[in-house]
Tab-separated table of C-alpha atoms in Angstrom:
chain	number	residue	atom	x	y	z
A	1362	UNK	CA	47.164	7.607	-14.368
A	1363	UNK	CA	44.891	7.813	-17.412
A	1364	UNK	CA	43.734	4.266	-16.742
A	1365	UNK	CA	42.755	5.206	-13.206
A	1366	UNK	CA	40.738	8.185	-14.463
A	1367	UNK	CA	38.938	5.863	-16.876
A	1368	UNK	CA	38.375	2.908	-14.549
A	1369	UNK	CA	37.217	4.836	-11.477
A	1370	UNK	CA	34.122	6.413	-13.112
A	1371	UNK	CA	33.298	3.035	-14.639
A	1372	UNK	CA	33.414	1.337	-11.238
A	1373	UNK	CA	31.235	4.076	-9.744
A	1374	UNK	CA	28.704	3.712	-12.557
A	1375	UNK	CA	28.536	-0.059	-12.141
A	1376	UNK	CA	28.131	0.369	-8.393
A	1377	UNK	CA	25.207	2.734	-8.857
A	1378	UNK	CA	23.551	0.452	-11.395
A	1379	UNK	CA	23.876	-2.500	-9.027
A	1380	UNK	CA	21.945	-0.666	-6.354
A	1381	UNK	CA	19.213	0.752	-8.525
A	1382	UNK	CA	15.851	-1.089	-8.387
A	1383	UNK	CA	14.887	-2.882	-11.569
A	1384	UNK	CA	11.247	-2.062	-11.034
A	1385	UNK	CA	9.795	1.423	-10.835
A	1386	UNK	CA	6.188	2.475	-10.229
A	1387	UNK	CA	3.983	3.738	-13.010
A	1388	UNK	CA	2.064	6.981	-12.607
A	1389	UNK	CA	-0.363	6.936	-9.696
A	1390	UNK	CA	-3.733	5.495	-10.596
A	1391	UNK	CA	-6.127	8.256	-11.658
A	1392	UNK	CA	-9.405	8.968	-9.903
A	1393	UNK	CA	-12.115	7.066	-11.758
A	1394	UNK	CA	-9.717	4.403	-13.034
A	1395	UNK	CA	-10.607	0.741	-12.607
A	1396	UNK	CA	-8.604	-1.334	-10.145
A	1397	UNK	CA	-5.885	-3.068	-12.183
A	1398	UNK	CA	-4.868	-6.697	-11.664
A	1399	UNK	CA	-8.037	-7.258	-9.643
A	1400	UNK	CA	-8.175	-10.909	-10.685
A	1401	UNK	CA	-4.537	-11.735	-9.850
A	1402	UNK	CA	-4.119	-14.102	-6.910
A	1403	UNK	CA	-2.130	-13.045	-3.847
A	1404	UNK	CA	-1.301	-15.075	-0.751
A	1405	UNK	CA	-2.668	-13.927	2.598
A	1406	UNK	CA	-0.783	-14.581	5.854
A	1407	UNK	CA	-3.312	-17.346	6.565
A	1408	UNK	CA	-2.127	-19.135	3.437
A	1409	UNK	CA	-5.374	-18.377	1.616
A	1410	UNK	CA	-5.139	-17.413	-2.053
A	1411	UNK	CA	-7.422	-14.555	-3.049
A	1412	UNK	CA	-7.848	-11.668	-5.467
A	1413	UNK	CA	-8.872	-8.054	-5.033
A	1414	UNK	CA	-12.211	-8.973	-6.584
A	1415	UNK	CA	-12.630	-11.666	-3.922
A	1416	UNK	CA	-12.030	-9.147	-1.139
A	1417	UNK	CA	-14.288	-6.403	-2.536
A	1418	UNK	CA	-17.759	-6.097	-1.005
A	1419	UNK	CA	-20.982	-4.498	-2.186
A	1420	UNK	CA	-19.827	-0.907	-1.637
A	1421	UNK	CA	-16.224	-1.239	-2.712
A	1422	UNK	CA	-12.677	-2.080	-1.733
A	1423	UNK	CA	-9.917	-0.487	0.320
A	1424	UNK	CA	-6.330	-1.357	-0.617
A	1425	UNK	CA	-3.506	-0.337	1.703
A	1426	UNK	CA	0.076	-0.873	0.577
A	1427	UNK	CA	1.800	-1.555	3.881
A	1428	UNK	CA	4.799	-3.387	5.319
A	1429	UNK	CA	6.559	-4.564	8.489
A	1430	UNK	CA	9.660	-2.399	8.764
A	1431	UNK	CA	8.573	1.190	8.124
A	1432	UNK	CA	8.320	3.691	11.033
A	1433	UNK	CA	5.487	5.475	9.209
A	1434	UNK	CA	3.484	2.249	9.183
A	1435	UNK	CA	4.149	1.834	12.900
A	1436	UNK	CA	2.955	5.390	13.499
A	1437	UNK	CA	-0.350	4.857	11.674
A	1438	UNK	CA	-0.843	1.214	12.632
A	1439	UNK	CA	-3.065	1.975	15.625
A	1440	UNK	CA	-5.631	3.246	13.099
A	1441	UNK	CA	-5.569	0.153	10.893
A	1442	UNK	CA	-8.124	-1.918	12.800
A	1443	UNK	CA	-10.558	0.968	13.461
A	1444	UNK	CA	-10.471	1.763	9.741
A	1445	UNK	CA	-11.022	-1.908	8.914
A	1446	UNK	CA	-14.018	-1.937	11.254
A	1447	UNK	CA	-15.462	1.197	9.650
A	1448	UNK	CA	-14.937	-0.213	6.168
A	1449	UNK	CA	-16.601	-3.526	6.986
A	1450	UNK	CA	-19.534	-1.799	8.685
A	1451	UNK	CA	-20.056	0.136	5.473
A	1452	UNK	CA	-19.841	-2.813	3.107
A	1453	UNK	CA	-16.287	-2.176	1.934
A	1454	UNK	CA	-13.711	-4.952	1.738
A	1455	UNK	CA	-10.193	-4.266	2.965
A	1456	UNK	CA	-6.781	-5.723	2.236
A	1457	UNK	CA	-3.218	-4.679	3.012
A	1458	UNK	CA	-0.607	-5.641	0.430
A	1459	UNK	CA	3.098	-5.853	1.208
A	1460	UNK	CA	5.050	-4.651	-1.858
A	1461	UNK	CA	8.556	-4.641	-0.350
A	1462	UNK	CA	9.922	-7.292	-2.709
A	1463	UNK	CA	13.461	-5.983	-2.317
A	1464	UNK	CA	13.383	-6.641	1.438
A	1465	UNK	CA	11.906	-10.154	1.593
A	1466	UNK	CA	15.007	-11.310	3.459
A	1467	UNK	CA	15.052	-8.220	5.676
A	1468	UNK	CA	11.831	-8.552	7.636
A	1469	UNK	CA	9.307	-8.489	4.795
A	1470	UNK	CA	8.814	-12.214	4.079
A	1471	UNK	CA	5.430	-13.916	4.297
A	1472	UNK	CA	6.557	-15.474	7.583
A	1473	UNK	CA	7.457	-12.032	8.946
A	1474	UNK	CA	4.111	-10.708	7.762
A	1475	UNK	CA	2.259	-13.480	9.578
A	1476	UNK	CA	4.097	-12.655	12.799
A	1477	UNK	CA	3.268	-8.962	12.384
A	1478	UNK	CA	-0.396	-9.670	11.685
A	1479	UNK	CA	-0.662	-11.858	14.788
A	1480	UNK	CA	1.259	-9.421	16.961
A	1481	UNK	CA	-0.881	-6.470	15.881
A	1482	UNK	CA	-4.106	-8.516	15.705
A	1483	UNK	CA	-4.902	-7.410	12.167
A	1484	UNK	CA	-8.619	-7.629	11.439
A	1485	UNK	CA	-8.172	-7.619	7.674
A	1486	UNK	CA	-6.342	-9.521	4.962
A	1487	UNK	CA	-2.585	-8.983	4.813
A	1488	UNK	CA	-1.132	-10.431	1.617
A	1489	UNK	CA	2.153	-10.609	-0.251
A	1490	UNK	CA	2.411	-8.527	-3.415
A	1491	UNK	CA	4.875	-10.830	-5.168
A	1492	UNK	CA	7.399	-8.845	-7.170
A	1493	UNK	CA	5.526	-5.650	-6.193
A	1494	UNK	CA	3.587	-6.077	-9.426
A	1495	UNK	CA	0.286	-4.752	-8.093
A	1496	UNK	CA	1.973	-1.794	-6.403
A	1497	UNK	CA	3.668	-0.957	-9.686
A	1498	UNK	CA	0.466	-0.794	-11.756
A	1499	UNK	CA	-1.297	1.141	-8.989
A	1500	UNK	CA	1.518	3.675	-9.019
A	1501	UNK	CA	2.023	3.172	-5.292
A	1502	UNK	CA	5.258	4.698	-4.038
A	1503	UNK	CA	5.185	4.471	-0.255
A	1504	UNK	CA	3.976	2.528	2.745
A	1505	UNK	CA	1.332	3.206	3.787
A	1506	UNK	CA	-0.385	4.246	0.545
A	1507	UNK	CA	-4.182	4.116	0.369
A	1508	UNK	CA	-6.453	3.362	-2.608
A	1509	UNK	CA	-10.249	3.340	-2.108
A	1510	UNK	CA	-12.577	1.970	-4.794
A	1511	UNK	CA	-16.354	2.131	-5.190
A	1512	UNK	CA	-18.730	-0.721	-5.994
A	1513	UNK	CA	-17.693	-0.581	-9.660
A	1514	UNK	CA	-14.032	-0.911	-8.601
A	1515	UNK	CA	-13.345	2.670	-9.715
A	1516	UNK	CA	-10.854	4.706	-7.699
A	1517	UNK	CA	-12.519	7.384	-5.571
A	1518	UNK	CA	-9.763	8.279	-3.087
A	1519	UNK	CA	-5.979	7.959	-3.071
A	1520	UNK	CA	-3.315	9.051	-0.600
A	1521	UNK	CA	-2.868	9.261	3.161
A	1522	UNK	CA	-4.928	7.887	6.043
A	1523	UNK	CA	-5.121	11.250	7.810
A	1524	UNK	CA	-3.045	14.347	8.525
A	1525	UNK	CA	-1.226	13.256	11.694
A	1526	UNK	CA	0.784	10.055	11.743
A	1527	UNK	CA	2.282	10.755	15.157
A	1528	UNK	CA	-0.865	11.281	17.199
A	1529	UNK	CA	-4.325	9.935	16.386
A	1530	UNK	CA	-5.867	12.241	18.998
A	1531	UNK	CA	-4.595	15.303	17.148
A	1532	UNK	CA	-5.891	14.380	13.702
A	1533	UNK	CA	-7.703	17.316	12.118
A	1534	UNK	CA	-8.371	15.777	8.701
A	1535	UNK	CA	-9.336	12.070	8.781
A	1536	UNK	CA	-9.157	11.823	4.991
A	1537	UNK	CA	-9.817	8.121	4.646
A	1538	UNK	CA	-12.614	7.904	7.206
A	1539	UNK	CA	-14.347	10.846	5.560
A	1540	UNK	CA	-13.898	9.282	2.130
A	1541	UNK	CA	-15.453	6.005	3.298
A	1542	UNK	CA	-18.432	7.791	4.820
A	1543	UNK	CA	-18.952	10.019	1.787
A	1544	UNK	CA	-18.670	7.037	-0.550
A	1545	UNK	CA	-21.453	5.060	1.092
A	1546	UNK	CA	-23.641	8.158	1.493
A	1547	UNK	CA	-23.263	9.059	-2.161
A	1548	UNK	CA	-21.571	12.369	-1.403
A	1549	UNK	CA	-18.727	13.957	-3.348
A	1550	UNK	CA	-15.413	12.948	-1.790
A	1551	UNK	CA	-13.241	15.957	-1.029
A	1552	UNK	CA	-10.307	15.774	-1.254
A	1553	UNK	CA	-10.067	12.879	-3.671
A	1554	UNK	CA	-6.280	12.790	-3.487
A	1555	UNK	CA	-3.786	13.628	-0.761
A	1556	UNK	CA	-0.034	13.245	-0.484
A	1557	UNK	CA	1.053	9.802	0.647
A	1558	UNK	CA	3.614	10.058	3.447
A	1559	UNK	CA	5.705	7.032	4.315
A	1560	UNK	CA	8.721	4.907	3.495
A	1561	UNK	CA	9.549	4.341	-0.138
A	1562	UNK	CA	8.586	0.928	-1.460
A	1563	UNK	CA	11.551	-1.429	-1.659
A	1564	UNK	CA	11.316	-2.535	-5.272
A	1565	UNK	CA	12.813	-5.813	-6.510
A	1566	UNK	CA	16.342	-5.639	-7.893
């Protein structure tokens, strides 16, 4: 009986360890911080290799940590292309990065991403964040999770797209759109941070 009492907790502990992700995010990137790993190559669904610096335009860069399998992404996805259009019109580059390294065989592979991009007619880069390394140094925790940088690649806004994932027509606070407009107009962005709502990133094991 004593052996059972000893072995059972050990088995439970090993089970828990086996299902814990090996990677965990760092603290969220602070407002004013430079974009980390901006010169690290990622692979877009087109097969093109590029860096965040390559994608950035004269007024900055928008990074969206996104994925294929999250209901929150599906809820906000109808706003992706309009936001991309607004960003491009205002001289801001845009890229979505898929950090779900723990689910590459569960709908989050580069092949799956390409199918999603074609199906949804993405008008922006959609690239694989291999090993979720960029997400980790950004402190990203969810999909979607937004990071907006100015022309000096300094973070000016971080968080959610807006305040209503379910219904675009009922949005009262279009946080990201306002941040983009304020950035290019030279106005103070307010708020600079909002809570990111979404599915937790599936970190590599």
